[in-house]
Amino acid sequence: MRQGRVNDLEFVDYDDPKDIAAAKWNHRGGPGQTDYIRFNTAAMKNAGRTKRRQIAAHELGHALGLCHKSDAGGPGYVRSLMWPAAHEYFDLPQDVDKANYSKLWG
């Protein structure tokens, strides 16, 4: 395992009706720091099971080093769990997500 790539990750809830984000990944820095995936219960209260799972998987993707992918149509269009906005079409990593994970982690 590469030095500097081991951190703790915690899942926590918060309740902020003014925040439109359903969830956030908070990166804390270097080794020994704890990163957080925070779920906004106010924003997620009406989300169904599939959407909640998609949001959680998307934020976990960030914690694993994946970035947002474009959800616009066109020549470079790909289906990705890492689209900036949550989509209920799928709640599992797509081919591009798996390929990017493999590039980062082997």
PDB file of N, CA and C in Angstrom:
ATOM      1  N   MET A   1       0.839  -1.180   0.000  1.00  0.00           N
ATOM      2  CA  MET A   1       0.000   0.000   0.000  1.00  0.00           C
ATOM      3  C   MET A   1       0.882   1.241   0.000  1.00  0.00           C
ATOM      4  N   ARG A   2       0.485   2.230  -0.770  1.00  0.00           N
ATOM      5  CA  ARG A   2       1.280   3.453  -0.879  1.00  0.00           C
ATOM      6  C   ARG A   2       1.173   4.298   0.382  1.00  0.00           C
ATOM      7  N   GLN A   3       2.312   4.812   0.805  1.00  0.00           N
ATOM      8  CA  GLN A   3       2.325   5.676   1.973  1.00  0.00           C
ATOM      9  C   GLN A   3       1.545   6.951   1.667  1.00  0.00           C
ATOM     10  N   GLY A   4       0.821   7.445   2.651  1.00  0.00           N
ATOM     11  CA  GLY A   4       0.086   8.686   2.478  1.00  0.00           C
ATOM     12  C   GLY A   4      -1.308   8.510   1.898  1.00  0.00           C
ATOM     13  N   ARG A   5      -1.728   7.281   1.653  1.00  0.00           N
ATOM     14  CA  ARG A   5      -3.049   7.065   1.070  1.00  0.00           C
ATOM     15  C   ARG A   5      -4.004   6.393   2.045  1.00  0.00           C
ATOM     16  N   VAL A   6      -3.643   6.300   3.296  1.00  0.00           N
ATOM     17  CA  VAL A   6      -4.501   5.633   4.264  1.00  0.00           C
ATOM     18  C   VAL A   6      -5.097   6.675   5.197  1.00  0.00           C
ATOM     19  N   ASN A   7      -6.386   6.799   5.171  1.00  0.00           N
ATOM     20  CA  ASN A   7      -7.115   7.698   6.055  1.00  0.00           C
ATOM     21  C   ASN A   7      -8.317   6.955   6.602  1.00  0.00           C
ATOM     22  N   ASP A   8      -8.894   7.515   7.648  1.00  0.00           N
ATOM     23  CA  ASP A   8     -10.159   7.012   8.156  1.00  0.00           C
ATOM     24  C   ASP A   8     -11.285   7.718   7.422  1.00  0.00           C
ATOM     25  N   LEU A   9     -12.427   7.062   7.345  1.00  0.00           N
ATOM     26  CA  LEU A   9     -13.609   7.636   6.719  1.00  0.00           C
ATOM     27  C   LEU A   9     -14.789   7.368   7.636  1.00  0.00           C
ATOM     28  N   GLU A  10     -15.515   8.418   7.959  1.00  0.00           N
ATOM     29  CA  GLU A  10     -16.704   8.283   8.798  1.00  0.00           C
ATOM     30  C   GLU A  10     -17.915   8.822   8.055  1.00  0.00           C
ATOM     31  N   PHE A  11     -19.048   8.186   8.283  1.00  0.00           N
ATOM     32  CA  PHE A  11     -20.324   8.632   7.738  1.00  0.00           C
ATOM     33  C   PHE A  11     -21.107   9.280   8.869  1.00  0.00           C
ATOM     34  N   VAL A  12     -21.558  10.508   8.666  1.00  0.00           N
ATOM     35  CA  VAL A  12     -22.311  11.228   9.695  1.00  0.00           C
ATOM     36  C   VAL A  12     -23.496  11.949   9.048  1.00  0.00           C
ATOM     37  N   ASP A  13     -24.513  12.230   9.850  1.00  0.00           N
ATOM     38  CA  ASP A  13     -25.679  12.988   9.406  1.00  0.00           C
ATOM     39  C   ASP A  13     -25.608  14.404   9.943  1.00  0.00           C
ATOM     40  N   TYR A  14     -26.205  15.327   9.195  1.00  0.00           N
ATOM     41  CA  TYR A  14     -26.441  16.687   9.686  1.00  0.00           C
ATOM     42  C   TYR A  14     -27.791  17.115   9.140  1.00  0.00           C
ATOM     43  N   ASP A  15     -28.375  18.136   9.718  1.00  0.00           N
ATOM     44  CA  ASP A  15     -29.706  18.582   9.315  1.00  0.00           C
ATOM     45  C   ASP A  15     -29.671  20.080   9.063  1.00  0.00           C
ATOM     46  N   ASP A  16     -29.668  20.467   7.780  1.00  0.00           N
ATOM     47  CA  ASP A  16     -29.617  21.882   7.419  1.00  0.00           C
ATOM     48  C   ASP A  16     -30.585  22.143   6.268  1.00  0.00           C
ATOM     49  N   PRO A  17     -31.812  22.591   6.588  1.00  0.00           N
ATOM     50  CA  PRO A  17     -32.809  22.846   5.545  1.00  0.00           C
ATOM     51  C   PRO A  17     -32.381  23.911   4.533  1.00  0.00           C
ATOM     52  N   LYS A  18     -31.432  24.770   4.877  1.00  0.00           N
ATOM     53  CA  LYS A  18     -30.975  25.824   3.967  1.00  0.00           C
ATOM     54  C   LYS A  18     -29.929  25.319   2.973  1.00  0.00           C
ATOM     55  N   ASP A  19     -29.363  24.160   3.232  1.00  0.00           N
ATOM     56  CA  ASP A  19     -28.337  23.573   2.366  1.00  0.00           C
ATOM     57  C   ASP A  19     -29.017  22.640   1.371  1.00  0.00           C
ATOM     58  N   ILE A  20     -28.875  22.931   0.075  1.00  0.00           N
ATOM     59  CA  ILE A  20     -29.536  22.086  -0.928  1.00  0.00           C
ATOM     60  C   ILE A  20     -28.764  20.798  -1.221  1.00  0.00           C
ATOM     61  N   ALA A  21     -27.523  20.717  -0.775  1.00  0.00           N
ATOM     62  CA  ALA A  21     -26.725  19.503  -1.005  1.00  0.00           C
ATOM     63  C   ALA A  21     -27.283  18.354  -0.171  1.00  0.00           C
ATOM     64  N   ALA A  22     -27.447  17.203  -0.804  1.00  0.00           N
ATOM     65  CA  ALA A  22     -27.920  16.024  -0.091  1.00  0.00           C
ATOM     66  C   ALA A  22     -26.798  15.383   0.715  1.00  0.00           C
ATOM     67  N   ALA A  23     -25.571  15.543   0.238  1.00  0.00           N
ATOM     68  CA  ALA A  23     -24.418  14.957   0.920  1.00  0.00           C
ATOM     69  C   ALA A  23     -23.155  15.677   0.480  1.00  0.00           C
ATOM     70  N   LYS A  24     -22.123  15.540   1.307  1.00  0.00           N
ATOM     71  CA  LYS A  24     -20.833  16.166   1.006  1.00  0.00           C
ATOM     72  C   LYS A  24     -19.715  15.259   1.492  1.00  0.00           C
ATOM     73  N   TRP A  25     -18.645  15.245   0.731  1.00  0.00           N
ATOM     74  CA  TRP A  25     -17.428  14.578   1.183  1.00  0.00           C
ATOM     75  C   TRP A  25     -16.492  15.668   1.663  1.00  0.00           C
ATOM     76  N   ASN A  26     -16.030  15.553   2.895  1.00  0.00           N
ATOM     77  CA  ASN A  26     -15.090  16.511   3.463  1.00  0.00           C
ATOM     78  C   ASN A  26     -13.739  15.847   3.641  1.00  0.00           C
ATOM     79  N   HIS A  27     -12.792  16.261   2.807  1.00  0.00           N
ATOM     80  CA  HIS A  27     -11.422  15.743   2.856  1.00  0.00           C
ATOM     81  C   HIS A  27     -10.646  16.546   3.888  1.00  0.00           C
ATOM     82  N   ARG A  28     -10.017  15.860   4.823  1.00  0.00           N
ATOM     83  CA  ARG A  28      -9.344  16.530   5.926  1.00  0.00           C
ATOM     84  C   ARG A  28      -7.844  16.667   5.744  1.00  0.00           C
ATOM     85  N   GLY A  29      -7.268  16.081   4.731  1.00  0.00           N
ATOM     86  CA  GLY A  29      -5.839  16.275   4.543  1.00  0.00           C
ATOM     87  C   GLY A  29      -5.048  15.000   4.540  1.00  0.00           C
ATOM     88  N   GLY A  30      -3.929  15.042   5.206  1.00  0.00           N
ATOM     89  CA  GLY A  30      -2.939  13.987   5.120  1.00  0.00           C
ATOM     90  C   GLY A  30      -3.218  12.759   5.950  1.00  0.00           C
ATOM     91  N   PRO A  31      -2.226  11.882   6.003  1.00  0.00           N
ATOM     92  CA  PRO A  31      -2.325  10.636   6.754  1.00  0.00           C
ATOM     93  C   PRO A  31      -2.688  10.894   8.208  1.00  0.00           C
ATOM     94  N   GLY A  32      -3.525  10.042   8.732  1.00  0.00           N
ATOM     95  CA  GLY A  32      -3.936  10.158  10.121  1.00  0.00           C
ATOM     96  C   GLY A  32      -5.151  11.038  10.324  1.00  0.00           C
ATOM     97  N   GLN A  33      -5.581  11.724   9.291  1.00  0.00           N
ATOM     98  CA  GLN A  33      -6.771  12.569   9.376  1.00  0.00           C
ATOM     99  C   GLN A  33      -8.008  11.735   9.031  1.00  0.00           C
ATOM    100  N   THR A  34      -9.147  12.160   9.534  1.00  0.00           N
ATOM    101  CA  THR A  34     -10.401  11.487   9.234  1.00  0.00           C
ATOM    102  C   THR A  34     -11.189  12.293   8.215  1.00  0.00           C
ATOM    103  N   ASP A  35     -11.550  11.670   7.105  1.00  0.00           N
ATOM    104  CA  ASP A  35     -12.448  12.277   6.124  1.00  0.00           C
ATOM    105  C   ASP A  35     -13.879  11.945   6.539  1.00  0.00           C
ATOM    106  N   TYR A  36     -14.818  12.773   6.077  1.00  0.00           N
ATOM    107  CA  TYR A  36     -16.219  12.561   6.423  1.00  0.00           C
ATOM    108  C   TYR A  36     -17.090  12.579   5.178  1.00  0.00           C
ATOM    109  N   ILE A  37     -18.045  11.684   5.141  1.00  0.00           N
ATOM    110  CA  ILE A  37     -19.157  11.793   4.205  1.00  0.00           C
ATOM    111  C   ILE A  37     -20.341  12.180   5.066  1.00  0.00           C
ATOM    112  N   ARG A  38     -20.886  13.373   4.779  1.00  0.00           N
ATOM    113  CA  ARG A  38     -21.972  13.933   5.583  1.00  0.00           C
ATOM    114  C   ARG A  38     -23.264  13.906   4.771  1.00  0.00           C
ATOM    115  N   PHE A  39     -24.302  13.349   5.367  1.00  0.00           N
ATOM    116  CA  PHE A  39     -25.610  13.275   4.730  1.00  0.00           C
ATOM    117  C   PHE A  39     -26.535  14.304   5.355  1.00  0.00           C
ATOM    118  N   ASN A  40     -27.115  15.156   4.511  1.00  0.00           N
ATOM    119  CA  ASN A  40     -28.038  16.187   4.969  1.00  0.00           C
ATOM    120  C   ASN A  40     -29.436  15.571   5.055  1.00  0.00           C
ATOM    121  N   THR A  41     -29.876  15.267   6.268  1.00  0.00           N
ATOM    122  CA  THR A  41     -31.169  14.609   6.445  1.00  0.00           C
ATOM    123  C   THR A  41     -32.318  15.481   5.944  1.00  0.00           C
ATOM    124  N   ALA A  42     -32.175  16.795   6.020  1.00  0.00           N
ATOM    125  CA  ALA A  42     -33.224  17.692   5.522  1.00  0.00           C
ATOM    126  C   ALA A  42     -33.371  17.568   4.007  1.00  0.00           C
ATOM    127  N   ALA A  43     -32.262  17.504   3.293  1.00  0.00           N
ATOM    128  CA  ALA A  43     -32.298  17.416   1.831  1.00  0.00           C
ATOM    129  C   ALA A  43     -32.646  16.011   1.341  1.00  0.00           C
ATOM    130  N   MET A  44     -32.405  15.006   2.174  1.00  0.00           N
ATOM    131  CA  MET A  44     -32.631  13.623   1.740  1.00  0.00           C
ATOM    132  C   MET A  44     -33.931  13.026   2.257  1.00  0.00           C
ATOM    133  N   LYS A  45     -34.722  13.803   2.996  1.00  0.00           N
ATOM    134  CA  LYS A  45     -35.904  13.219   3.641  1.00  0.00           C
ATOM    135  C   LYS A  45     -36.915  12.642   2.655  1.00  0.00           C
ATOM    136  N   ASN A  46     -36.990  13.181   1.447  1.00  0.00           N
ATOM    137  CA  ASN A  46     -37.941  12.674   0.455  1.00  0.00           C
ATOM    138  C   ASN A  46     -37.287  11.790  -0.604  1.00  0.00           C
ATOM    139  N   ALA A  47     -36.017  11.518  -0.457  1.00  0.00           N
ATOM    140  CA  ALA A  47     -35.305  10.677  -1.430  1.00  0.00           C
ATOM    141  C   ALA A  47     -35.658   9.209  -1.213  1.00  0.00           C
ATOM    142  N   GLY A  48     -35.874   8.511  -2.297  1.00  0.00           N
ATOM    143  CA  GLY A  48     -36.149   7.082  -2.218  1.00  0.00           C
ATOM    144  C   GLY A  48     -34.874   6.286  -1.978  1.00  0.00           C
ATOM    145  N   ARG A  49     -35.049   4.995  -1.799  1.00  0.00           N
ATOM    146  CA  ARG A  49     -33.920   4.105  -1.493  1.00  0.00           C
ATOM    147  C   ARG A  49     -32.840   4.148  -2.579  1.00  0.00           C
ATOM    148  N   THR A  50     -33.241   4.108  -3.852  1.00  0.00           N
ATOM    149  CA  THR A  50     -32.263   4.109  -4.941  1.00  0.00           C
ATOM    150  C   THR A  50     -31.473   5.409  -4.966  1.00  0.00           C
ATOM    151  N   LYS A  51     -32.157   6.532  -4.804  1.00  0.00           N
ATOM    152  CA  LYS A  51     -31.456   7.818  -4.829  1.00  0.00           C
ATOM    153  C   LYS A  51     -30.508   7.945  -3.638  1.00  0.00           C
ATOM    154  N   ARG A  52     -30.924   7.498  -2.466  1.00  0.00           N
ATOM    155  CA  ARG A  52     -30.038   7.542  -1.288  1.00  0.00           C
ATOM    156  C   ARG A  52     -28.790   6.693  -1.525  1.00  0.00           C
ATOM    157  N   ARG A  53     -28.997   5.527  -2.103  1.00  0.00           N
ATOM    158  CA  ARG A  53     -27.859   4.646  -2.388  1.00  0.00           C
ATOM    159  C   ARG A  53     -26.933   5.288  -3.416  1.00  0.00           C
ATOM    160  N   GLN A  54     -27.499   5.929  -4.448  1.00  0.00           N
ATOM    161  CA  GLN A  54     -26.696   6.599  -5.471  1.00  0.00           C
ATOM    162  C   GLN A  54     -25.886   7.722  -4.853  1.00  0.00           C
ATOM    163  N   ILE A  55     -26.504   8.504  -3.987  1.00  0.00           N
ATOM    164  CA  ILE A  55     -25.806   9.621  -3.340  1.00  0.00           C
ATOM    165  C   ILE A  55     -24.655   9.100  -2.480  1.00  0.00           C
ATOM    166  N   ALA A  56     -24.911   8.053  -1.711  1.00  0.00           N
ATOM    167  CA  ALA A  56     -23.861   7.483  -0.861  1.00  0.00           C
ATOM    168  C   ALA A  56     -22.708   6.935  -1.704  1.00  0.00           C
ATOM    169  N   ALA A  57     -23.036   6.217  -2.777  1.00  0.00           N
ATOM    170  CA  ALA A  57     -21.994   5.656  -3.643  1.00  0.00           C
ATOM    171  C   ALA A  57     -21.198   6.762  -4.327  1.00  0.00           C
ATOM    172  N   HIS A  58     -21.867   7.835  -4.738  1.00  0.00           N
ATOM    173  CA  HIS A  58     -21.198   8.975  -5.371  1.00  0.00           C
ATOM    174  C   HIS A  58     -20.187   9.602  -4.411  1.00  0.00           C
ATOM    175  N   GLU A  59     -20.601   9.856  -3.184  1.00  0.00           N
ATOM    176  CA  GLU A  59     -19.692  10.471  -2.208  1.00  0.00           C
ATOM    177  C   GLU A  59     -18.545   9.528  -1.858  1.00  0.00           C
ATOM    178  N   LEU A  60     -18.815   8.240  -1.788  1.00  0.00           N
ATOM    179  CA  LEU A  60     -17.740   7.271  -1.555  1.00  0.00           C
ATOM    180  C   LEU A  60     -16.760   7.294  -2.724  1.00  0.00           C
ATOM    181  N   GLY A  61     -17.265   7.499  -3.930  1.00  0.00           N
ATOM    182  CA  GLY A  61     -16.389   7.652  -5.092  1.00  0.00           C
ATOM    183  C   GLY A  61     -15.413   8.799  -4.909  1.00  0.00           C
ATOM    184  N   HIS A  62     -15.909   9.929  -4.384  1.00  0.00           N
ATOM    185  CA  HIS A  62     -15.006  11.051  -4.101  1.00  0.00           C
ATOM    186  C   HIS A  62     -13.941  10.648  -3.087  1.00  0.00           C
ATOM    187  N   ALA A  63     -14.350   9.955  -2.030  1.00  0.00           N
ATOM    188  CA  ALA A  63     -13.396   9.539  -0.998  1.00  0.00           C
ATOM    189  C   ALA A  63     -12.328   8.610  -1.574  1.00  0.00           C
ATOM    190  N   LEU A  64     -12.671   7.888  -2.627  1.00  0.00           N
ATOM    191  CA  LEU A  64     -11.712   6.990  -3.282  1.00  0.00           C
ATOM    192  C   LEU A  64     -10.886   7.690  -4.353  1.00  0.00           C
ATOM    193  N   GLY A  65     -11.148   8.980  -4.565  1.00  0.00           N
ATOM    194  CA  GLY A  65     -10.334   9.754  -5.497  1.00  0.00           C
ATOM    195  C   GLY A  65     -10.974  10.050  -6.838  1.00  0.00           C
ATOM    196  N   LEU A  66     -12.230   9.668  -7.037  1.00  0.00           N
ATOM    197  CA  LEU A  66     -12.899   9.917  -8.311  1.00  0.00           C
ATOM    198  C   LEU A  66     -13.460  11.335  -8.351  1.00  0.00           C
ATOM    199  N   CYS A  67     -13.422  11.950  -9.527  1.00  0.00           N
ATOM    200  CA  CYS A  67     -13.925  13.314  -9.694  1.00  0.00           C
ATOM    201  C   CYS A  67     -15.246  13.288 -10.459  1.00  0.00           C
ATOM    202  N   HIS A  68     -15.891  14.447 -10.549  1.00  0.00           N
ATOM    203  CA  HIS A  68     -17.135  14.550 -11.313  1.00  0.00           C
ATOM    204  C   HIS A  68     -16.885  14.294 -12.795  1.00  0.00           C
ATOM    205  N   LYS A  69     -17.853  13.714 -13.442  1.00  0.00           N
ATOM    206  CA  LYS A  69     -17.851  13.485 -14.885  1.00  0.00           C
ATOM    207  C   LYS A  69     -18.996  14.286 -15.483  1.00  0.00           C
ATOM    208  N   SER A  70     -18.829  14.727 -16.714  1.00  0.00           N
ATOM    209  CA  SER A  70     -19.861  15.507 -17.393  1.00  0.00           C
ATOM    210  C   SER A  70     -21.088  14.645 -17.654  1.00  0.00           C
ATOM    211  N   ASP A  71     -22.271  15.225 -17.385  1.00  0.00           N
ATOM    212  CA  ASP A  71     -23.502  14.507 -17.708  1.00  0.00           C
ATOM    213  C   ASP A  71     -24.177  15.097 -18.941  1.00  0.00           C
ATOM    214  N   ALA A  72     -23.439  15.938 -19.669  1.00  0.00           N
ATOM    215  CA  ALA A  72     -23.975  16.522 -20.901  1.00  0.00           C
ATOM    216  C   ALA A  72     -23.843  15.527 -22.050  1.00  0.00           C
ATOM    217  N   GLY A  73     -24.775  15.549 -22.960  1.00  0.00           N
ATOM    218  CA  GLY A  73     -24.693  14.684 -24.132  1.00  0.00           C
ATOM    219  C   GLY A  73     -23.588  15.163 -25.060  1.00  0.00           C
ATOM    220  N   GLY A  74     -23.310  14.412 -26.064  1.00  0.00           N
ATOM    221  CA  GLY A  74     -22.287  14.813 -27.017  1.00  0.00           C
ATOM    222  C   GLY A  74     -21.242  13.742 -27.196  1.00  0.00           C
ATOM    223  N   PRO A  75     -20.177  14.057 -27.935  1.00  0.00           N
ATOM    224  CA  PRO A  75     -19.153  13.065 -28.275  1.00  0.00           C
ATOM    225  C   PRO A  75     -18.483  12.408 -27.066  1.00  0.00           C
ATOM    226  N   GLY A  76     -18.266  13.138 -25.991  1.00  0.00           N
ATOM    227  CA  GLY A  76     -17.576  12.568 -24.841  1.00  0.00           C
ATOM    228  C   GLY A  76     -18.502  12.031 -23.768  1.00  0.00           C
ATOM    229  N   TYR A  77     -19.772  11.893 -24.071  1.00  0.00           N
ATOM    230  CA  TYR A  77     -20.790  11.503 -23.098  1.00  0.00           C
ATOM    231  C   TYR A  77     -20.581  10.079 -22.594  1.00  0.00           C
ATOM    232  N   VAL A  78     -20.571   9.915 -21.296  1.00  0.00           N
ATOM    233  CA  VAL A  78     -20.505   8.591 -20.679  1.00  0.00           C
ATOM    234  C   VAL A  78     -21.449   8.559 -19.482  1.00  0.00           C
ATOM    235  N   ARG A  79     -21.998   7.400 -19.216  1.00  0.00           N
ATOM    236  CA  ARG A  79     -22.806   7.227 -17.999  1.00  0.00           C
ATOM    237  C   ARG A  79     -21.847   7.042 -16.842  1.00  0.00           C
ATOM    238  N   SER A  80     -22.078   7.800 -15.782  1.00  0.00           N
ATOM    239  CA  SER A  80     -21.166   7.724 -14.646  1.00  0.00           C
ATOM    240  C   SER A  80     -21.899   7.986 -13.341  1.00  0.00           C
ATOM    241  N   LEU A  81     -21.556   7.204 -12.358  1.00  0.00           N
ATOM    242  CA  LEU A  81     -22.033   7.443 -11.001  1.00  0.00           C
ATOM    243  C   LEU A  81     -21.524   8.787 -10.493  1.00  0.00           C
ATOM    244  N   MET A  82     -20.473   9.298 -11.114  1.00  0.00           N
ATOM    245  CA  MET A  82     -19.835  10.530 -10.663  1.00  0.00           C
ATOM    246  C   MET A  82     -20.350  11.774 -11.388  1.00  0.00           C
ATOM    247  N   TRP A  83     -21.513  11.693 -12.025  1.00  0.00           N
ATOM    248  CA  TRP A  83     -22.127  12.902 -12.562  1.00  0.00           C
ATOM    249  C   TRP A  83     -22.329  13.876 -11.410  1.00  0.00           C
ATOM    250  N   PRO A  84     -22.258  15.187 -11.642  1.00  0.00           N
ATOM    251  CA  PRO A  84     -22.390  16.169 -10.556  1.00  0.00           C
ATOM    252  C   PRO A  84     -23.727  16.108  -9.817  1.00  0.00           C
ATOM    253  N   ALA A  85     -24.809  15.812 -10.519  1.00  0.00           N
ATOM    254  CA  ALA A  85     -26.125  15.737  -9.877  1.00  0.00           C
ATOM    255  C   ALA A  85     -26.553  14.277  -9.762  1.00  0.00           C
ATOM    256  N   ALA A  86     -27.276  13.982  -8.702  1.00  0.00           N
ATOM    257  CA  ALA A  86     -27.742  12.613  -8.482  1.00  0.00           C
ATOM    258  C   ALA A  86     -28.788  12.229  -9.520  1.00  0.00           C
ATOM    259  N   HIS A  87     -28.643  11.045 -10.061  1.00  0.00           N
ATOM    260  CA  HIS A  87     -29.604  10.493 -11.012  1.00  0.00           C
ATOM    261  C   HIS A  87     -30.032   9.129 -10.493  1.00  0.00           C
ATOM    262  N   GLU A  88     -31.309   8.859 -10.551  1.00  0.00           N
ATOM    263  CA  GLU A  88     -31.803   7.579 -10.057  1.00  0.00           C
ATOM    264  C   GLU A  88     -31.745   6.473 -11.103  1.00  0.00           C
ATOM    265  N   TYR A  89     -31.138   6.742 -12.271  1.00  0.00           N
ATOM    266  CA  TYR A  89     -31.055   5.722 -13.309  1.00  0.00           C
ATOM    267  C   TYR A  89     -30.215   4.539 -12.851  1.00  0.00           C
ATOM    268  N   PHE A  90     -29.217   4.825 -12.058  1.00  0.00           N
ATOM    269  CA  PHE A  90     -28.317   3.769 -11.626  1.00  0.00           C
ATOM    270  C   PHE A  90     -27.721   4.171 -10.280  1.00  0.00           C
ATOM    271  N   ASP A  91     -27.436   3.159  -9.483  1.00  0.00           N
ATOM    272  CA  ASP A  91     -26.872   3.405  -8.156  1.00  0.00           C
ATOM    273  C   ASP A  91     -25.618   2.574  -7.917  1.00  0.00           C
ATOM    274  N   LEU A  92     -25.051   2.090  -9.005  1.00  0.00           N
ATOM    275  CA  LEU A  92     -23.805   1.320  -8.939  1.00  0.00           C
ATOM    276  C   LEU A  92     -22.783   1.956  -9.874  1.00  0.00           C
ATOM    277  N   PRO A  93     -21.503   1.741  -9.618  1.00  0.00           N
ATOM    278  CA  PRO A  93     -20.478   2.281 -10.515  1.00  0.00           C
ATOM    279  C   PRO A  93     -20.688   1.782 -11.947  1.00  0.00           C
ATOM    280  N   GLN A  94     -20.487   2.675 -12.899  1.00  0.00           N
ATOM    281  CA  GLN A  94     -20.590   2.351 -14.320  1.00  0.00           C
ATOM    282  C   GLN A  94     -19.193   1.995 -14.842  1.00  0.00           C
ATOM    283  N   ASP A  95     -19.096   1.601 -16.099  1.00  0.00           N
ATOM    284  CA  ASP A  95     -17.810   1.161 -16.662  1.00  0.00           C
ATOM    285  C   ASP A  95     -16.706   2.203 -16.490  1.00  0.00           C
ATOM    286  N   VAL A  96     -17.015   3.470 -16.758  1.00  0.00           N
ATOM    287  CA  VAL A  96     -15.994   4.518 -16.633  1.00  0.00           C
ATOM    288  C   VAL A  96     -15.552   4.686 -15.177  1.00  0.00           C
ATOM    289  N   ASP A  97     -16.477   4.525 -14.241  1.00  0.00           N
ATOM    290  CA  ASP A  97     -16.128   4.626 -12.821  1.00  0.00           C
ATOM    291  C   ASP A  97     -15.188   3.491 -12.417  1.00  0.00           C
ATOM    292  N   LYS A  98     -15.496   2.291 -12.879  1.00  0.00           N
ATOM    293  CA  LYS A  98     -14.648   1.132 -12.580  1.00  0.00           C
ATOM    294  C   LYS A  98     -13.258   1.299 -13.195  1.00  0.00           C
ATOM    295  N   ALA A  99     -13.212   1.805 -14.425  1.00  0.00           N
ATOM    296  CA  ALA A  99     -11.917   2.012 -15.093  1.00  0.00           C
ATOM    297  C   ALA A  99     -11.092   3.061 -14.362  1.00  0.00           C
ATOM    298  N   ASN A 100     -11.727   4.144 -13.951  1.00  0.00           N
ATOM    299  CA  ASN A 100     -10.996   5.190 -13.231  1.00  0.00           C
ATOM    300  C   ASN A 100     -10.524   4.705 -11.870  1.00  0.00           C
ATOM    301  N   TYR A 101     -11.342   3.911 -11.193  1.00  0.00           N
ATOM    302  CA  TYR A 101     -10.926   3.321  -9.923  1.00  0.00           C
ATOM    303  C   TYR A 101      -9.690   2.444 -10.144  1.00  0.00           C
ATOM    304  N   SER A 102      -9.725   1.616 -11.180  1.00  0.00           N
ATOM    305  CA  SER A 102      -8.586   0.730 -11.472  1.00  0.00           C
ATOM    306  C   SER A 102      -7.321   1.516 -11.787  1.00  0.00           C
ATOM    307  N   LYS A 103      -7.461   2.645 -12.485  1.00  0.00           N
ATOM    308  CA  LYS A 103      -6.294   3.484 -12.777  1.00  0.00           C
ATOM    309  C   LYS A 103      -5.679   4.036 -11.497  1.00  0.00           C
ATOM    310  N   LEU A 104      -6.535   4.378 -10.540  1.00  0.00           N
ATOM    311  CA  LEU A 104      -6.037   4.944  -9.283  1.00  0.00           C
ATOM    312  C   LEU A 104      -5.489   3.890  -8.330  1.00  0.00           C
ATOM    313  N   TRP A 105      -6.168   2.765  -8.233  1.00  0.00           N
ATOM    314  CA  TRP A 105      -5.868   1.804  -7.180  1.00  0.00           C
ATOM    315  C   TRP A 105      -5.382   0.449  -7.671  1.00  0.00           C
ATOM    316  N   GLY A 106      -5.382   0.225  -8.976  1.00  0.00           N
ATOM    317  CA  GLY A 106      -4.880  -1.049  -9.495  1.00  0.00           C
ATOM    318  C   GLY A 106      -5.911  -2.137  -9.551  1.00  0.00           C
TER     319      GLY A 106
END
